[in-house]
Short mmCIF file of C-alpha atoms in Angstrom, two decimals:
data_model
loop_
_atom_site.label_atom_id
_atom_site.label_comp_id
_atom_site.label_asym_id
_atom_site.label_seq_id
_atom_site.Cartn_x
_atom_site.Cartn_y
_atom_site.Cartn_z
CA MET A 1 120.80 88.02 104.60
CA HIS A 2 120.52 86.99 100.95
CA ALA A 3 116.70 86.74 101.30
CA LYS A 4 116.57 90.25 102.74
CA ILE A 5 118.53 91.66 99.78
CA ALA A 6 116.22 89.82 97.37
CA LEU A 7 113.18 91.21 99.17
CA TRP A 8 114.44 94.79 98.89
CA SER A 9 115.35 94.31 95.23
CA MET A 10 111.81 93.14 94.48
CA ALA A 11 110.43 96.40 95.87
CA THR A 12 112.37 98.48 93.34
CA LYS A 13 109.88 97.90 90.49
CA PRO A 14 106.98 100.20 91.28
CA GLY A 15 103.89 99.69 89.12
CA ILE A 16 101.40 102.28 87.90
CA LEU A 17 99.37 104.12 90.57
CA THR A 18 101.59 102.94 93.42
CA ASP A 19 102.00 106.43 94.87
CA TRP A 20 99.08 108.23 96.44
CA PRO A 21 97.99 111.26 94.36
CA TRP A 22 98.86 113.71 97.15
CA LYS A 23 102.39 112.40 97.71
CA PRO A 24 103.98 115.55 96.18
CA LEU A 25 102.29 117.62 98.92
CA GLY A 26 104.35 115.87 101.61
CA SER A 27 103.30 116.94 105.11
CA PHE A 28 100.79 119.39 103.63
CA LYS A 29 98.66 116.54 102.25
CA TYR A 30 95.94 117.24 104.82
CA VAL A 31 94.93 120.39 102.91
CA ILE A 32 93.07 118.16 100.43
CA LEU A 33 90.35 117.79 103.06
CA ALA A 34 90.12 121.55 103.78
CA PRO A 35 87.57 122.46 101.07
CA TRP A 36 85.31 119.58 102.10
CA VAL A 37 85.57 120.37 105.81
CA VAL A 38 84.73 124.04 105.20
CA HIS A 39 81.86 123.04 102.91
CA GLY A 40 80.51 120.59 105.51
CA ILE A 41 80.61 123.17 108.30
CA TYR A 42 79.09 125.89 106.11
CA SER A 43 76.30 123.65 104.81
CA PHE A 44 75.38 122.68 108.38
CA MET A 45 75.44 126.26 109.71
CA ALA A 46 73.66 127.82 106.71
CA LYS A 47 70.56 125.61 106.99
CA ARG A 48 68.06 126.98 109.48
CA GLU A 49 65.75 124.00 109.80
CA SER A 50 67.12 121.01 111.69
CA ASP A 51 65.69 118.45 109.24
CA GLN A 52 67.72 119.96 106.36
CA ARG A 53 71.03 120.06 108.24
CA ASP A 54 73.60 117.49 107.25
CA LEU A 55 74.97 116.22 110.54
CA LEU A 56 77.26 113.70 108.81
CA ALA A 57 79.11 116.47 106.98
CA LEU A 58 79.69 118.27 110.28
CA LEU A 59 80.84 115.21 112.26
CA LEU A 60 82.96 113.63 109.55
CA PHE A 61 86.13 115.63 110.21
CA PRO A 62 86.11 115.03 114.00
CA PHE A 63 85.53 111.33 113.24
CA LEU A 64 88.60 111.27 110.96
CA LEU A 65 90.69 113.02 113.63
CA VAL A 66 89.62 110.47 116.26
CA ARG A 67 90.52 107.67 113.86
CA MET A 68 93.98 109.15 113.29
CA LEU A 69 94.49 109.60 117.02
CA HIS A 70 93.39 106.02 117.64
CA ASN A 71 95.89 104.69 115.08
CA GLN A 72 98.68 106.89 116.46
CA LEU A 73 98.05 105.64 120.00
CA TRP A 74 98.33 102.01 118.86
CA ILE A 75 101.51 102.77 116.91
CA SER A 76 103.07 104.49 119.93
CA LEU A 77 102.07 101.66 122.29
CA SER A 78 103.39 99.05 119.89
CA ARG A 79 106.73 100.82 119.45
CA TYR A 80 107.03 101.29 123.20
CA GLN A 81 106.45 97.56 123.76
CA THR A 82 108.98 96.69 121.05
CA ALA A 83 111.58 99.07 122.48
CA LYS A 84 110.99 97.70 125.98
CA GLY A 85 111.65 94.18 124.69
CA ASN A 86 108.57 92.53 126.22
CA ASN A 87 106.03 90.59 124.18
CA ARG A 88 108.01 90.61 120.94
CA ILE A 89 106.92 88.25 118.21
CA VAL A 90 110.32 88.54 116.52
CA ASP A 91 113.42 89.17 118.57
CA LYS A 92 114.31 92.23 116.56
CA GLY A 93 113.75 95.96 116.92
CA ILE A 94 112.08 98.25 114.43
CA GLU A 95 114.53 99.55 111.85
CA PHE A 96 114.56 103.12 110.54
CA GLU A 97 113.70 101.84 107.06
CA GLN A 98 110.49 100.34 108.42
CA VAL A 99 109.53 103.57 110.19
CA ASP A 100 110.11 105.50 106.95
CA ARG A 101 108.17 102.93 104.93
CA GLU A 102 105.20 103.03 107.32
CA ARG A 103 105.09 106.81 107.79
CA ASN A 104 102.20 107.22 105.34
CA TRP A 105 99.75 105.07 107.28
CA ASP A 106 97.25 107.95 107.31
CA ASP A 107 96.84 108.05 103.51
CA GLN A 108 94.01 105.53 103.66
CA ILE A 109 92.21 107.67 106.26
CA LEU A 110 92.49 110.71 103.96
CA PHE A 111 91.17 108.60 101.08
CA ASN A 112 88.20 107.40 103.14
CA GLY A 113 87.52 110.98 104.20
CA LEU A 114 87.42 112.12 100.58
CA LEU A 115 85.04 109.30 99.70
CA LEU A 116 82.75 110.12 102.63
CA TYR A 117 82.67 113.81 101.72
CA ILE A 118 82.30 113.41 97.96
CA GLY A 119 80.07 110.30 97.97
CA PRO A 120 76.89 112.03 99.20
CA MET A 121 77.45 114.82 96.67
CA ILE A 122 77.47 112.28 93.84
CA ILE A 123 74.65 110.17 95.34
CA PRO A 124 72.41 112.63 97.22
CA GLN A 125 70.09 109.83 98.39
CA GLY A 126 72.93 108.67 100.65
CA ARG A 127 72.23 111.59 102.98
CA ILE A 128 68.74 110.45 103.86
CA LEU A 129 69.62 106.88 104.80
CA PRO A 130 68.56 105.95 108.32
CA PHE A 131 71.32 105.71 110.89
CA TRP A 132 70.52 102.10 111.79
CA ARG A 133 68.59 99.33 110.03
CA ARG A 134 68.67 95.65 110.94
CA ASP A 135 68.07 94.41 107.41
CA GLY A 136 70.97 96.55 106.13
CA VAL A 137 73.31 95.09 108.74
CA VAL A 138 72.28 91.54 107.81
CA ILE A 139 72.67 92.18 104.07
CA SER A 140 76.05 93.90 104.57
CA SER A 141 77.28 91.03 106.75
CA LEU A 142 76.21 88.42 104.22
CA LEU A 143 77.79 90.34 101.35
CA HIS A 144 81.02 90.76 103.30
CA ALA A 145 81.18 87.12 104.44
CA GLY A 146 80.35 85.89 100.95
CA PRO A 147 81.45 87.63 97.76
CA VAL A 148 83.71 90.29 99.28
CA GLU A 149 85.84 87.84 101.30
CA PHE A 150 85.93 85.42 98.35
CA LEU A 151 87.11 88.12 95.94
CA TYR A 152 89.56 89.55 98.45
CA TYR A 153 91.11 86.10 99.07
CA TRP A 154 91.72 85.47 95.38
CA PHE A 155 92.93 89.02 94.81
CA HIS A 156 95.41 88.58 97.65
CA ARG A 157 96.55 85.28 96.16
CA ALA A 158 97.07 87.04 92.80
CA LEU A 159 99.16 89.73 94.51
CA HIS A 160 101.64 87.02 95.53
CA HIS A 161 102.38 86.22 91.88
CA HIS A 162 105.94 87.41 91.22
CA TYR A 163 104.88 90.08 88.70
CA LEU A 164 102.30 91.74 90.98
CA TYR A 165 104.27 91.04 94.15
CA SER A 166 107.36 92.89 92.96
CA ARG A 167 105.34 95.90 91.80
CA TYR A 168 102.58 96.23 94.37
CA HIS A 169 102.66 93.82 97.30
CA SER A 170 106.26 93.47 98.49
CA HIS A 171 105.93 96.82 100.26
CA HIS A 172 103.24 95.24 102.47
CA HIS A 173 105.51 92.33 103.46
CA SER A 174 108.74 94.29 103.95
CA SER A 175 108.25 94.88 107.68
CA ILE A 176 109.77 92.14 109.81
CA ALA A 177 108.87 93.55 113.24
CA THR A 178 105.19 94.07 112.52
CA GLU A 179 103.06 96.70 114.19
CA PRO A 180 99.27 97.21 114.27
CA ILE A 181 99.58 99.66 111.39
CA THR A 182 101.63 97.30 109.18
CA CYS A 183 98.42 95.73 107.87
CA LYS A 184 97.40 99.12 106.42
CA LEU A 185 100.42 99.39 104.11
CA PHE A 186 99.00 99.28 100.61
CA HIS A 187 99.73 101.17 97.46
CA PHE A 188 97.07 103.50 96.09
CA ILE A 189 95.80 101.12 93.40
CA ILE A 190 95.46 98.26 95.92
CA TYR A 191 93.44 100.44 98.26
CA ILE A 192 91.17 101.49 95.37
CA TYR A 193 90.44 97.82 94.72
CA ILE A 194 89.86 97.06 98.41
CA THR A 195 87.47 100.00 98.72
CA TYR A 196 85.68 99.07 95.49
CA SER A 197 85.26 95.44 96.53
CA CYS A 198 83.72 96.51 99.85
CA PHE A 199 81.07 98.56 98.06
#
């Protein structure tokens, strides 16, 4: 019990950029994608020639919805299995505090959506990339297995230092009865680093 109290007390020191920028919007946070969705649909419909149409901009929003639905299905299945009592890793149910703490699991999907909408506007050459290239897959795999994993490992080790842990990482380890979505619990600044290291 003493360890649990210490764990909660460590989470009371939020660092800079821990909250997502759209947190004040609450349940209306999805409106941040509205201008980009409308722009994507309009830019696809306004172009008459098929080679000028941006199919990615049109399909991006349905892709994000499918990703949210996929995550929600896994969360529901996991909570059903935990409530049923079968296949538990820890003999403990999910507490209301954990449900509240993990309610913003979709923030990273919104962030990825913004990057995918805004990225091609900043780098227009990104729109003409081929859908599939073997050499790109090999290079991406080597970069991910090499420098990205190396940097991510040491960054994760640094997050377990007491100063960073109490401000940024304790939130990630607060859930005892873990779910598939528990691994997605990061503060905004951590997710910026993860996204930056992948690119």
